[in-house]
PDB file of C-alpha atoms in Angstrom:
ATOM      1  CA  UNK A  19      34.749 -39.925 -10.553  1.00 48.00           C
ATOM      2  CA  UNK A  20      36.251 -37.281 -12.813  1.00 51.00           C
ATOM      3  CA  UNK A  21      34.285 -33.996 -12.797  1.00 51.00           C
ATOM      4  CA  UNK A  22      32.719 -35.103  -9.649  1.00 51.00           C
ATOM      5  CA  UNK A  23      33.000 -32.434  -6.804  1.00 51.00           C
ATOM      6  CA  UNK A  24      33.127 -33.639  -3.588  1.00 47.00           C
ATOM      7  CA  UNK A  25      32.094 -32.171  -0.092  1.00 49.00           C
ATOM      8  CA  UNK A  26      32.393 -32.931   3.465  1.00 47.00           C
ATOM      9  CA  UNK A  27      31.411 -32.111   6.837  1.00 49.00           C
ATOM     10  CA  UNK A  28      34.043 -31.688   8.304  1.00 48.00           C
ATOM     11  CA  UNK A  29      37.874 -31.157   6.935  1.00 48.00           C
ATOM     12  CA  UNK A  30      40.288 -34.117   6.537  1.00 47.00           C
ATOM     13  CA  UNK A  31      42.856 -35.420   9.335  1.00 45.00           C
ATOM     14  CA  UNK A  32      45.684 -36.938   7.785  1.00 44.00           C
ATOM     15  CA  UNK A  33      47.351 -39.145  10.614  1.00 46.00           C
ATOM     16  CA  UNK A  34      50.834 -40.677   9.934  1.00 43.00           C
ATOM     17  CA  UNK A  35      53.270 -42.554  12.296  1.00 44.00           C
ATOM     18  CA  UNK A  36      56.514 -41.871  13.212  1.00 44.00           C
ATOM     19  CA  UNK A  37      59.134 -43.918  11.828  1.00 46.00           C
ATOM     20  CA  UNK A  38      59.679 -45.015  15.545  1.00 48.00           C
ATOM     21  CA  UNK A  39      57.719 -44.465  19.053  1.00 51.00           C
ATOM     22  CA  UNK A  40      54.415 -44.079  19.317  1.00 55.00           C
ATOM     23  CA  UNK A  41      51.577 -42.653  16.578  1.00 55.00           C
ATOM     24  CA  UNK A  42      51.620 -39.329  16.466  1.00 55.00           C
ATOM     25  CA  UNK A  43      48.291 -37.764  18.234  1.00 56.00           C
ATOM     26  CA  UNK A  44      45.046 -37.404  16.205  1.00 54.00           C
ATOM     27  CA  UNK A  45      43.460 -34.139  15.735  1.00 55.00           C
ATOM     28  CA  UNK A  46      39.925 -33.521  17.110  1.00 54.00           C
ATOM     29  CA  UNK A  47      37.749 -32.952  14.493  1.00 52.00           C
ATOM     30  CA  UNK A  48      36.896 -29.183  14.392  1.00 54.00           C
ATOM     31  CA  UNK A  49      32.380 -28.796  15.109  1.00 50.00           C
ATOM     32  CA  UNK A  50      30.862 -28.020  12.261  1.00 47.00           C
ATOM     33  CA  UNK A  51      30.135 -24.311  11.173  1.00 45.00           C
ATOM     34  CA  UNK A  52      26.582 -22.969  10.462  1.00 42.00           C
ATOM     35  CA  UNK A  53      25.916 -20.959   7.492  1.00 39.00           C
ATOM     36  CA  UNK A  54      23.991 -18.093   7.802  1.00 41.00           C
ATOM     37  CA  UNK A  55      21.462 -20.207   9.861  1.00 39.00           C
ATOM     38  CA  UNK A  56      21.869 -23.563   7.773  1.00 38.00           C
ATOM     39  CA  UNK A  57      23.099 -26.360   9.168  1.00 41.00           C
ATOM     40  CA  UNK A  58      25.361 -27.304   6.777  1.00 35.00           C
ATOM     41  CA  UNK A  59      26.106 -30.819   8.259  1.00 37.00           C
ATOM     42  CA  UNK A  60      22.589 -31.876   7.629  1.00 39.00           C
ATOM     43  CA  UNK A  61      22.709 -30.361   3.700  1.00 41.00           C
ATOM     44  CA  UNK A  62      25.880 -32.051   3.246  1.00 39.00           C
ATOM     45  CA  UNK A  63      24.865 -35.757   4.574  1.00 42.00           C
ATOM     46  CA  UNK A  64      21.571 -35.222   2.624  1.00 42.00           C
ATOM     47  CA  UNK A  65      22.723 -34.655  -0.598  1.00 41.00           C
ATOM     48  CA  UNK A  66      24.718 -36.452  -2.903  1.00 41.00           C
ATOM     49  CA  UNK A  67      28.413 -36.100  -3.134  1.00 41.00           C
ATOM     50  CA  UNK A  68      27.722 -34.399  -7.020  1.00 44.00           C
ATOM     51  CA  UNK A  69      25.086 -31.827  -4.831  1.00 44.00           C
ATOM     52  CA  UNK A  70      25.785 -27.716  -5.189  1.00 43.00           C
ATOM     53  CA  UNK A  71      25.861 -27.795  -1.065  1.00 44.00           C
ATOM     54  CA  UNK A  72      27.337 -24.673  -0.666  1.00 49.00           C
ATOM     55  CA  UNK A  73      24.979 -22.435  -2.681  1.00 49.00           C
ATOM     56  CA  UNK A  74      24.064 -19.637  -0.718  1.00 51.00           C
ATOM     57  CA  UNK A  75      20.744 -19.529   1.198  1.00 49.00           C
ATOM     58  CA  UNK A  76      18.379 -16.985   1.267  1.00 47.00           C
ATOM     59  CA  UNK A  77      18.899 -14.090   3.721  1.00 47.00           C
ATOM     60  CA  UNK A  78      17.454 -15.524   7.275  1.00 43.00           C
ATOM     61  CA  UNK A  79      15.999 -11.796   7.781  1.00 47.00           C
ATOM     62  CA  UNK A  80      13.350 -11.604   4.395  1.00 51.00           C
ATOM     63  CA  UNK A  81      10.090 -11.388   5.744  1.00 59.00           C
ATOM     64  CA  UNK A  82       8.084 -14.028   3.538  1.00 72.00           C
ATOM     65  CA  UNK A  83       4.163 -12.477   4.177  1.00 83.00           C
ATOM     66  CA  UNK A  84       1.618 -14.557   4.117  1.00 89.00           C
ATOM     67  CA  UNK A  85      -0.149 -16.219   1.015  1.00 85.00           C
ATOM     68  CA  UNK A  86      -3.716 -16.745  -0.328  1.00 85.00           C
ATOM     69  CA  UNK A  87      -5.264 -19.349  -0.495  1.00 83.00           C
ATOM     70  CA  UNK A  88      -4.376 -19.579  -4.734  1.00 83.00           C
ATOM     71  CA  UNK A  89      -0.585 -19.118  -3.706  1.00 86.00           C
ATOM     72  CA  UNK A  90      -0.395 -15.796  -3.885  1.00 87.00           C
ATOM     73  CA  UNK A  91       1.270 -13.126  -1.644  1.00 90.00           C
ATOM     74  CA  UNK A  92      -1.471 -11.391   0.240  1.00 93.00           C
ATOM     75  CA  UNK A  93      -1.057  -7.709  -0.043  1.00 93.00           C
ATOM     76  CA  UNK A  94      -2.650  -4.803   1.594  1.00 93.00           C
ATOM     77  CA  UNK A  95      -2.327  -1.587  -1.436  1.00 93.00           C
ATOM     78  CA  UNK A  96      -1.226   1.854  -0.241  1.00 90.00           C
ATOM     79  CA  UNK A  97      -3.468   4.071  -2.991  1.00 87.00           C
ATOM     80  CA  UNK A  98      -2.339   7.738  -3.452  1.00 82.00           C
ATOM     81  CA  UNK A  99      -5.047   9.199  -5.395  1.00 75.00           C
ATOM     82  CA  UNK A 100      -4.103  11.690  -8.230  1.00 73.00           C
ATOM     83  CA  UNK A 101      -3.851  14.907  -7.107  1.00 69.00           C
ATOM     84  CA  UNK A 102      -2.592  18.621  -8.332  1.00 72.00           C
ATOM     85  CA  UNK A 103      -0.896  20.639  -5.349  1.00 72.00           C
ATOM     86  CA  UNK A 104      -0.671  24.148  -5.437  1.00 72.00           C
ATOM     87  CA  UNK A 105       2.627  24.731  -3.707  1.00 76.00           C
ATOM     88  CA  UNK A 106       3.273  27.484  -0.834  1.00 77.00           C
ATOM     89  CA  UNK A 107       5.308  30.851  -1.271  1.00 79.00           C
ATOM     90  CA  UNK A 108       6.435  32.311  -4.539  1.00 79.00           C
ATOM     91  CA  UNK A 109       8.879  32.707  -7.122  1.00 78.00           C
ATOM     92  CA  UNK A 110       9.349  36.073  -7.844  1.00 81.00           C
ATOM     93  CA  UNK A 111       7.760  39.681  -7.346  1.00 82.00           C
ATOM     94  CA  UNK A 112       7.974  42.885  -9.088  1.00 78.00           C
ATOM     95  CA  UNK A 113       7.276  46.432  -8.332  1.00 79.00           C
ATOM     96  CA  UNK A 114       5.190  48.569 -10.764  1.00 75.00           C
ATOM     97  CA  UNK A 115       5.445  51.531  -9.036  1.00 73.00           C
ATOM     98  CA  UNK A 116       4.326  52.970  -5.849  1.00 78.00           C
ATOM     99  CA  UNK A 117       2.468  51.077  -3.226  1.00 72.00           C
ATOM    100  CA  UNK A 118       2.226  48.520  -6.489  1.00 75.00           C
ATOM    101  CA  UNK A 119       3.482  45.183  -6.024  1.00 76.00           C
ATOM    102  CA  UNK A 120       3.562  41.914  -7.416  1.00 77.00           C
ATOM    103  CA  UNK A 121       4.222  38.435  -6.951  1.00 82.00           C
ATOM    104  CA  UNK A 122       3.764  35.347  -9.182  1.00 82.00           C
ATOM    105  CA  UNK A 123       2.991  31.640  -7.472  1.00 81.00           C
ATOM    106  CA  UNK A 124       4.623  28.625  -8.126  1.00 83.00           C
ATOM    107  CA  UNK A 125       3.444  26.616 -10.975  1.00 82.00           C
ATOM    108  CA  UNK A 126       0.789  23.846  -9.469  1.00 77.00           C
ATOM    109  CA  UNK A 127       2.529  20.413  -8.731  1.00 77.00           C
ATOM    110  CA  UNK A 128       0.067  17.396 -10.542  1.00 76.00           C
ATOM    111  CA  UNK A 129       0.607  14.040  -9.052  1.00 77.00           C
ATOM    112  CA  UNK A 130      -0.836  10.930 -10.584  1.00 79.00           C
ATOM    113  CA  UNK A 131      -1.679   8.297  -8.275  1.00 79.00           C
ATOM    114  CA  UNK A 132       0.469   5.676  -6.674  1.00 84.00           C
ATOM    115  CA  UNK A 133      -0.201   1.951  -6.025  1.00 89.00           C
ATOM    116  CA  UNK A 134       2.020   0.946  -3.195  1.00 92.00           C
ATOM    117  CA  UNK A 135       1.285  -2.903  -2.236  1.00 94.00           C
ATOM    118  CA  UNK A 136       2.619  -4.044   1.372  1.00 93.00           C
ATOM    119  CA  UNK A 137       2.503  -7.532   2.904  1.00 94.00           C
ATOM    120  CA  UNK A 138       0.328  -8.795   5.600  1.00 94.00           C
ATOM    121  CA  UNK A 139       2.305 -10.674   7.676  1.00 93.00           C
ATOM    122  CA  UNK A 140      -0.344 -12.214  10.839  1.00 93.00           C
ATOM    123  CA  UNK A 141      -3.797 -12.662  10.500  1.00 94.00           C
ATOM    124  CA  UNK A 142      -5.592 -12.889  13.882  1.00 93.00           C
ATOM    125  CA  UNK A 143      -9.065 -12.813  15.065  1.00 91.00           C
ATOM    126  CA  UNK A 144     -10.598 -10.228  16.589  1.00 89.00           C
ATOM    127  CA  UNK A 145     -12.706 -11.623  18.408  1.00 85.00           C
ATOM    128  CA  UNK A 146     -16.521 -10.424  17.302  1.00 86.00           C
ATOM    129  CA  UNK A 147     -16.183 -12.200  13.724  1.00 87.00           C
ATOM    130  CA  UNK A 148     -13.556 -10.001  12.274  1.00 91.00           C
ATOM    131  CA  UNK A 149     -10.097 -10.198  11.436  1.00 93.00           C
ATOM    132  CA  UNK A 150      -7.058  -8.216  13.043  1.00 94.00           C
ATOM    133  CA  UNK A 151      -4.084  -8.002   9.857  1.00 93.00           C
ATOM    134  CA  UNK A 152      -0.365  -7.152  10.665  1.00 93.00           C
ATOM    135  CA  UNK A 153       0.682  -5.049   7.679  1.00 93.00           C
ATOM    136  CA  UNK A 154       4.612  -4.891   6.954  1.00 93.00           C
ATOM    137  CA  UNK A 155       5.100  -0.859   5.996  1.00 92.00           C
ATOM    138  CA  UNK A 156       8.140   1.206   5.103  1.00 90.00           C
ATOM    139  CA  UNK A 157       8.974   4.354   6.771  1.00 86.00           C
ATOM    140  CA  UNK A 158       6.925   7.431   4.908  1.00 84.00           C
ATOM    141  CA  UNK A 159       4.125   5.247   3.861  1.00 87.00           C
ATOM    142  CA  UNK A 160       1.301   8.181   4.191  1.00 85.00           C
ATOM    143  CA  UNK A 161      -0.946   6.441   6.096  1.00 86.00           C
ATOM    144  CA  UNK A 162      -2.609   7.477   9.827  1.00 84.00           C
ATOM    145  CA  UNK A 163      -4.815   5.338  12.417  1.00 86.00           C
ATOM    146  CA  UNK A 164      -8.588   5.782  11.449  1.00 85.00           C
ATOM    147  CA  UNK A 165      -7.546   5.542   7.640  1.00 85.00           C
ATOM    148  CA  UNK A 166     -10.140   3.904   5.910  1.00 85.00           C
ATOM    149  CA  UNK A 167      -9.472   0.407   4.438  1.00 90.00           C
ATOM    150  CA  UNK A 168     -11.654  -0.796   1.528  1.00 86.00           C
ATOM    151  CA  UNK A 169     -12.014  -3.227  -1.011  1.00 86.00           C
ATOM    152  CA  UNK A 170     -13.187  -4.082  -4.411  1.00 75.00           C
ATOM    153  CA  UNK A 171     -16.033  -6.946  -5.176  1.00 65.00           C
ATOM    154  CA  UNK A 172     -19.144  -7.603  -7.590  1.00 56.00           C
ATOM    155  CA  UNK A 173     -19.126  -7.411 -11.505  1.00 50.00           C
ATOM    156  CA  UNK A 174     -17.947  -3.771 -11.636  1.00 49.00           C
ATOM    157  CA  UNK A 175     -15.449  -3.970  -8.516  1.00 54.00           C
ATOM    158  CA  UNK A 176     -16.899  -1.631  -6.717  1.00 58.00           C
ATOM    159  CA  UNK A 177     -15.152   0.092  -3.308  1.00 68.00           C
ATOM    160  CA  UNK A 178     -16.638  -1.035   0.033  1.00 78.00           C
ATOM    161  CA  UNK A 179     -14.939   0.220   3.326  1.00 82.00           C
ATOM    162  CA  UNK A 180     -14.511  -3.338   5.179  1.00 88.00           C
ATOM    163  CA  UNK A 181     -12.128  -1.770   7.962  1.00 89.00           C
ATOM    164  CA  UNK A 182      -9.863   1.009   9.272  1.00 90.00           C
ATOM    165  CA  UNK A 183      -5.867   1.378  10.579  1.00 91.00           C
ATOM    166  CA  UNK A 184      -6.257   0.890  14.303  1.00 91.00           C
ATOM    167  CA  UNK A 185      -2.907   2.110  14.602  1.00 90.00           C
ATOM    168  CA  UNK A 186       1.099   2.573  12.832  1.00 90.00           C
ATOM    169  CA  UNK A 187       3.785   1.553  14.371  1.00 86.00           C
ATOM    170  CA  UNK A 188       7.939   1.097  13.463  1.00 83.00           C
ATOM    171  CA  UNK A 189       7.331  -0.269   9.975  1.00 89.00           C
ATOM    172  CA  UNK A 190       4.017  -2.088  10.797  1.00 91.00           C
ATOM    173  CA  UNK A 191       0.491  -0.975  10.856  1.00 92.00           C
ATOM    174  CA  UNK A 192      -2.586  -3.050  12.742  1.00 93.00           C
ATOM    175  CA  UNK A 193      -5.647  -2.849  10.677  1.00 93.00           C
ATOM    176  CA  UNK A 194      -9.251  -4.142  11.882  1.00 93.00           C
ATOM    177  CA  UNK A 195     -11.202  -5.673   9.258  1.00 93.00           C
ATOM    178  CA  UNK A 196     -14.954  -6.661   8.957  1.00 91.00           C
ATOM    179  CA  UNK A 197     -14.151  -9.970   7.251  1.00 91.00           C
ATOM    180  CA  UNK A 198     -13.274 -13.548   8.119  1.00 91.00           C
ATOM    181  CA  UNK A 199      -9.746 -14.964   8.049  1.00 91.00           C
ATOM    182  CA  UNK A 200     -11.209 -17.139   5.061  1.00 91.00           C
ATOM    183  CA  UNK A 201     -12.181 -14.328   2.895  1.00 90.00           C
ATOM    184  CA  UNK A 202      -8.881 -12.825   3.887  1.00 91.00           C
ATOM    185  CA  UNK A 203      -6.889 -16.160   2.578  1.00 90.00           C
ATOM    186  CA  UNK A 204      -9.373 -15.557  -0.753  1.00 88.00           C
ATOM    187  CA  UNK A 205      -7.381 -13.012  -1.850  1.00 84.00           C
ATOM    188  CA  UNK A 206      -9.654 -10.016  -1.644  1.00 80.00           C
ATOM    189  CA  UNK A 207      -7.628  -7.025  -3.109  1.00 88.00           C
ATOM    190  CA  UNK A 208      -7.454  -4.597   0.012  1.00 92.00           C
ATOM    191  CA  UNK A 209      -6.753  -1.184  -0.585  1.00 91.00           C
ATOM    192  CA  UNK A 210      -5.824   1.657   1.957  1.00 89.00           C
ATOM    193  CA  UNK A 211      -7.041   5.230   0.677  1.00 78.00           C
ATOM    194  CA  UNK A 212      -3.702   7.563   1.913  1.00 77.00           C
ATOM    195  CA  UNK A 213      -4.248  10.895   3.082  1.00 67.00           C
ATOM    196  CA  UNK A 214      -2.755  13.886   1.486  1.00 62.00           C
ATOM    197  CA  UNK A 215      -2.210  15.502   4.703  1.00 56.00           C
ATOM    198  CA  UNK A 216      -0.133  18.914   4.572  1.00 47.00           C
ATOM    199  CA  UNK A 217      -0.817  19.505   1.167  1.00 50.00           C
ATOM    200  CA  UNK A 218      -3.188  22.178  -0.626  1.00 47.00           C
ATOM    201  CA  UNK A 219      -4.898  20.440  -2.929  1.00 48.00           C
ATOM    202  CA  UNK A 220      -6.323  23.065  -5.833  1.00 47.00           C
ATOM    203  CA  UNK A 221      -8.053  20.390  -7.837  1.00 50.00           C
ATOM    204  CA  UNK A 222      -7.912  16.810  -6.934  1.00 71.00           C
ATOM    205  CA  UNK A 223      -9.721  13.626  -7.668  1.00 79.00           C
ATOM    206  CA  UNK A 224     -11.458  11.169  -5.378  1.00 83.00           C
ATOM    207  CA  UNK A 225     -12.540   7.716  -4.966  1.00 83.00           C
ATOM    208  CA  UNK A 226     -16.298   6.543  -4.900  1.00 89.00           C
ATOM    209  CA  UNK A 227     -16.449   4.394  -1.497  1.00 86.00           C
ATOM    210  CA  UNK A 228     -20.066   3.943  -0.426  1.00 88.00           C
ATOM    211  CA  UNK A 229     -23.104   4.379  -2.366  1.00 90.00           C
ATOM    212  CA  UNK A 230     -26.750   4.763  -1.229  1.00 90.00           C
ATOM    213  CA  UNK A 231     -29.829   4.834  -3.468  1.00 88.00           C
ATOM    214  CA  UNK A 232     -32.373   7.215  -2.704  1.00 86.00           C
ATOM    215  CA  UNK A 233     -34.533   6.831  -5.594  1.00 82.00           C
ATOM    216  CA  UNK A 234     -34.557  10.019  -7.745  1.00 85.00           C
ATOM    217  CA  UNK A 235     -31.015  10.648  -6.770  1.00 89.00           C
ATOM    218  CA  UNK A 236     -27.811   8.847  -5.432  1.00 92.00           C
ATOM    219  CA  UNK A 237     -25.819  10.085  -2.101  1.00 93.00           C
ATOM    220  CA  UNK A 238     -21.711   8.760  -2.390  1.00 93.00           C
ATOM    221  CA  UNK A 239     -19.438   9.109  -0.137  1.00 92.00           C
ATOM    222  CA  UNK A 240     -15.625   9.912  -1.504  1.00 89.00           C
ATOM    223  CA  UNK A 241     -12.616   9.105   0.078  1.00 83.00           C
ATOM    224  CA  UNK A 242     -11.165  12.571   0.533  1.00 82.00           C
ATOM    225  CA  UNK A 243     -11.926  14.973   3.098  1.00 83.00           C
ATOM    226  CA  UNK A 244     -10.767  17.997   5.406  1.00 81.00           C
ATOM    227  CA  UNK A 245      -7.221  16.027   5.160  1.00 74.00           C
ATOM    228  CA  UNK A 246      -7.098  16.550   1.545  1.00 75.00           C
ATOM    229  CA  UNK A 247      -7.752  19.818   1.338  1.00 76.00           C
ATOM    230  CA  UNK A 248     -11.780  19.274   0.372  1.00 85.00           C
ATOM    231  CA  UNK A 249     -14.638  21.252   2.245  1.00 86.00           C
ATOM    232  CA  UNK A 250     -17.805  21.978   1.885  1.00 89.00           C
ATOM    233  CA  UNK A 251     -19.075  23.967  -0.948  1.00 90.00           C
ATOM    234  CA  UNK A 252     -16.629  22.381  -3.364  1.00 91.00           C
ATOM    235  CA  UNK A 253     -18.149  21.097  -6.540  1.00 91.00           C
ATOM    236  CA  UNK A 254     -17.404  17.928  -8.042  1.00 93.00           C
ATOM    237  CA  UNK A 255     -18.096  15.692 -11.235  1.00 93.00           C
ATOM    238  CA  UNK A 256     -18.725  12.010 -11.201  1.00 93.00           C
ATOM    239  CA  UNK A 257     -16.387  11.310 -14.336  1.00 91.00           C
ATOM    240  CA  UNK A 258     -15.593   7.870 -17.260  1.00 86.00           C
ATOM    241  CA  UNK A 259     -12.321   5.836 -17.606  1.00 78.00           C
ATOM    242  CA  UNK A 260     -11.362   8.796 -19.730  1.00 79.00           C
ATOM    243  CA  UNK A 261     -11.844  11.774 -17.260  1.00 81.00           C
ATOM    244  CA  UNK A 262     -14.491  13.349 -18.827  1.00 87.00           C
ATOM    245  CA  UNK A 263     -17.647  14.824 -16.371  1.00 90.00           C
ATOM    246  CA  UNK A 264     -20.822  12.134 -16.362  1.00 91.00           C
ATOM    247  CA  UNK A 265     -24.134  14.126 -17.242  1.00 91.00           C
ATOM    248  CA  UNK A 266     -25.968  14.924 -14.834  1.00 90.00           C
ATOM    249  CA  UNK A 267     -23.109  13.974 -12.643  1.00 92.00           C
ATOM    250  CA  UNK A 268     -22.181  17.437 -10.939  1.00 93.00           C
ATOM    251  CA  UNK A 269     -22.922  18.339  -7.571  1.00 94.00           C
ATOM    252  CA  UNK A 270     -21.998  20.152  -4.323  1.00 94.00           C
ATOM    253  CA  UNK A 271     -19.578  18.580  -1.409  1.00 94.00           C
ATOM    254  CA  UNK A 272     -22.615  18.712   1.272  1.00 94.00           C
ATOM    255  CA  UNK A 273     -21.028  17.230   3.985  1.00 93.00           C
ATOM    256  CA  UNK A 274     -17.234  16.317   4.683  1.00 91.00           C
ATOM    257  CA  UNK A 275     -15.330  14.834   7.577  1.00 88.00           C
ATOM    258  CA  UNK A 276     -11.132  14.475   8.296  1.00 81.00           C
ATOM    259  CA  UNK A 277     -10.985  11.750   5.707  1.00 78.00           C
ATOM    260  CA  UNK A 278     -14.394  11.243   3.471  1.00 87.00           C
ATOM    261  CA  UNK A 279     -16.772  13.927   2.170  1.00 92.00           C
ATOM    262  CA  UNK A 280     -20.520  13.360   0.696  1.00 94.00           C
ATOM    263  CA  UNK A 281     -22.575  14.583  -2.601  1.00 95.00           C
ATOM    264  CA  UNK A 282     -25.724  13.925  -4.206  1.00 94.00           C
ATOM    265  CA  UNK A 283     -25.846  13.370  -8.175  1.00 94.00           C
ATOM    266  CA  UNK A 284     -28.712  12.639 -10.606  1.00 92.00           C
ATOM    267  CA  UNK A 285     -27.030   9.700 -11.564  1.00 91.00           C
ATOM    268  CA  UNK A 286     -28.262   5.973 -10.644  1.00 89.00           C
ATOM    269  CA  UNK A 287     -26.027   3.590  -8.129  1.00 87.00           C
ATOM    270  CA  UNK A 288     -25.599   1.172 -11.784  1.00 86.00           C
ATOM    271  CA  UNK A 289     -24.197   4.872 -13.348  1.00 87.00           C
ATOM    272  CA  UNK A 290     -21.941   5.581 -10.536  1.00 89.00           C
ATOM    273  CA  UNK A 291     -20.703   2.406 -10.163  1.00 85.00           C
ATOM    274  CA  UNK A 292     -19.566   1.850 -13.580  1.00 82.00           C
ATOM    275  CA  UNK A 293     -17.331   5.551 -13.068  1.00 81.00           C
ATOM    276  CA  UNK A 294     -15.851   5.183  -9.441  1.00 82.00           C
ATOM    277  CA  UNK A 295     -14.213   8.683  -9.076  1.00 87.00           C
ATOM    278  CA  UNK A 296     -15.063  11.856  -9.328  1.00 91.00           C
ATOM    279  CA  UNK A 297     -12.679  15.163  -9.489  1.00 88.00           C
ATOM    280  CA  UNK A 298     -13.270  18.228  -7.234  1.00 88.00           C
ATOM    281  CA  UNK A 299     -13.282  21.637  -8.033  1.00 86.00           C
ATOM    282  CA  UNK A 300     -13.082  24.215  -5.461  1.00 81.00           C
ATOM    283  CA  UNK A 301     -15.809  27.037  -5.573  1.00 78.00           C
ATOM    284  CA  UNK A 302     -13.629  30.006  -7.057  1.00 66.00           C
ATOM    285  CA  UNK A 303     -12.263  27.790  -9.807  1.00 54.00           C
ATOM    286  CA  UNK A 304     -15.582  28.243 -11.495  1.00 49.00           C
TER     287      UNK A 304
END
C-alpha cells in the first residue's frame, strides 16, 4: 500500500473503552458534505481507493451551449463590419484675423471588423417550420431587434438572410430563423450583421446579402443602411479579396432602409458573388 492515497466518505471514529464501566459513547457519523454540487459520497464509493476524488469540478454556473451535430459548439457570430468614423467636435481653432476663424476636425477613427461568436443555448420550434434560437450575449453586444441574421452556403459561401433578432434581453437575444432544427444541428455558420448605430460613418464598407439577376444588370442588397450612416445618393464599389473596385462595379445607393440599402452594378450574380462587399463613398467625397 505505500504511495497509495486513501479517501473516505466520511471521517474516522476512533472508539476506545474505559479501563472500567461502560464503553464510552460512539460518535454519530457527521452527513456527508457536497462539493460545489458533487456528491462527493457517490465519487468516493465509485472510484478506487488510488482515484484523484477530490479534484475540483467544473464551475456548476458555465453555460455549456449547445452542439452540432459534428460535436461542435453551435455559435451564432456578432459581425462588425469595417468601418472609418469621422468623430464629432474638434481639436483646435485659430483666429486669422477678424471675423476669420478656424477649426481643425479630429482625425477619422478606421475600425476593422470584428467577429464576435456567441452560443445558442435552446433551439425551439416556431411553429410554421422554423426555428426559434436562444442566443447567450454579453452586455454591449451592438445588436437591436429586427437585426438581420444571415448565413453563408453554396461553393462561394454566399450571404442569405435566413432570419432576424425578435428581440434582446439581459444577456440573451431570441432570434427567428427560416430553417429547421436539423439544419440548425448541421452547423450552418450564422452570422448577425451589427449596426453601427450613433456613429458617422465617412466611408465604410458593406456586406453583399441578397442578390437578384435582372439580366443586363444585377440589383444587391447590402447590409448597411440609415443606421450606419448610408443614404441615398452615396456611391459605392463592388470590390476583390484585396479591396480594390470591380469594373464595372460602381453604382449609386438607390434605395436604403434602417438597416440594408440597394444598388444596381453591371456586374453578373457569378461576379458579385465571388466579391461579397462593397465600400461606400458618400457623394462629396468624390
Amino acid at each position: 500500500m505505500r504511495g497509495r492515497r486513501l479517501s473516505f466518505a466520511a471521517p474516522f471514529v476512533i472508539v476506545t473503552s474505559a479501563s472500567c464501566g461502560q464503553p464510552a459513547p460512539v460518535a454519530a457519523p457527521e452527513p456527508p458534505v457536497a462539493i460545489q454540487g458533487m456528491d462527493y459520497v457517490a465519487r468516493a464509493e465509485a472510484s478506487p481507493h488510488d482515484a484523484a476524488v477530490d479534484v475540483a469540478p467544473p464551475p456548476i454556473d458555465a453555460p455549456a451551449g449547445l452542439e452540432s451535430a459534428t460535436g461542435a459548439r453551435l455559435v451564432v457570430t456578432i459581425v462588425v463590419p469595417e468601418h472609418t468614423v469621422q468623430p464629432k467636435g474638434y481639436v483646435s481653432c485659430h483666429d486669422f484675423g477678424p471675423g476669420h476663424r478656424g477649426c481643425n476636425p479630429p482625425r477619422p477613427q478606421h475600425h476593422p471588423e470584428e467577429r464576435n461568436p456567441r452560443r445558442i443555448m435552446a433551439i425551439e420550434p416556431d411553429g410554421r417550420g422554423g426555428v426559434v434560437l436562444t442566443l447567450d450575449t454579453k452586455d454591449g453586444d451592438p445588436i437591436a431587434s429586427g437585426a438581420p441574421v444571415l448565413t453563408r452556403s453554396g461553393p462561394d459561401l454566399a450571404r442569405t438572410r435566413v432570419g432576424h433578432v425578435d428581440r434582446v434581453g439581459n444577456f440573451e437575444a431570441r432570434l427567428v430563423l427560416e430553417l429547421s432544427e436539423a439544419q440548425v444541428r448541421d452547423g450552418a455558420p450564422l452570422e448577425i450583421e451589427a449596426g453601427l448605430e450613433g456613429a458617422t460613418a465617412s466611408v465604410t464598407h458593406g456586406r453583399i446579402i441578397a442578390i437578384e439577376d435582372t439580366g443586363d444588370a444585377t440589383i444587391i442588397t447590402i447590409g448597411a443602411g440609415k443606421r450606419d450612416g448610408i443614404d441615398r445618393g452615396w456611391r459605392l464599389d463592388v470590390i476583390d479579396g484585396s479591396g480594390r473596385p470591380l469594373k464595372n462595379g460602381a453604382a449609386v445607393v438607390i434605395k436604403v432602409t434602417e438597416r440594408t440599402s440597394y444598388a444596381k452594378v453591371k456586374l453578373t450574380s457569378d461576379q458579385v458573388k465571388q466579391s461579397g462587399k462593397v465600400r461606400f463613398t458618400p457623394p462629396d467625397d468624390r
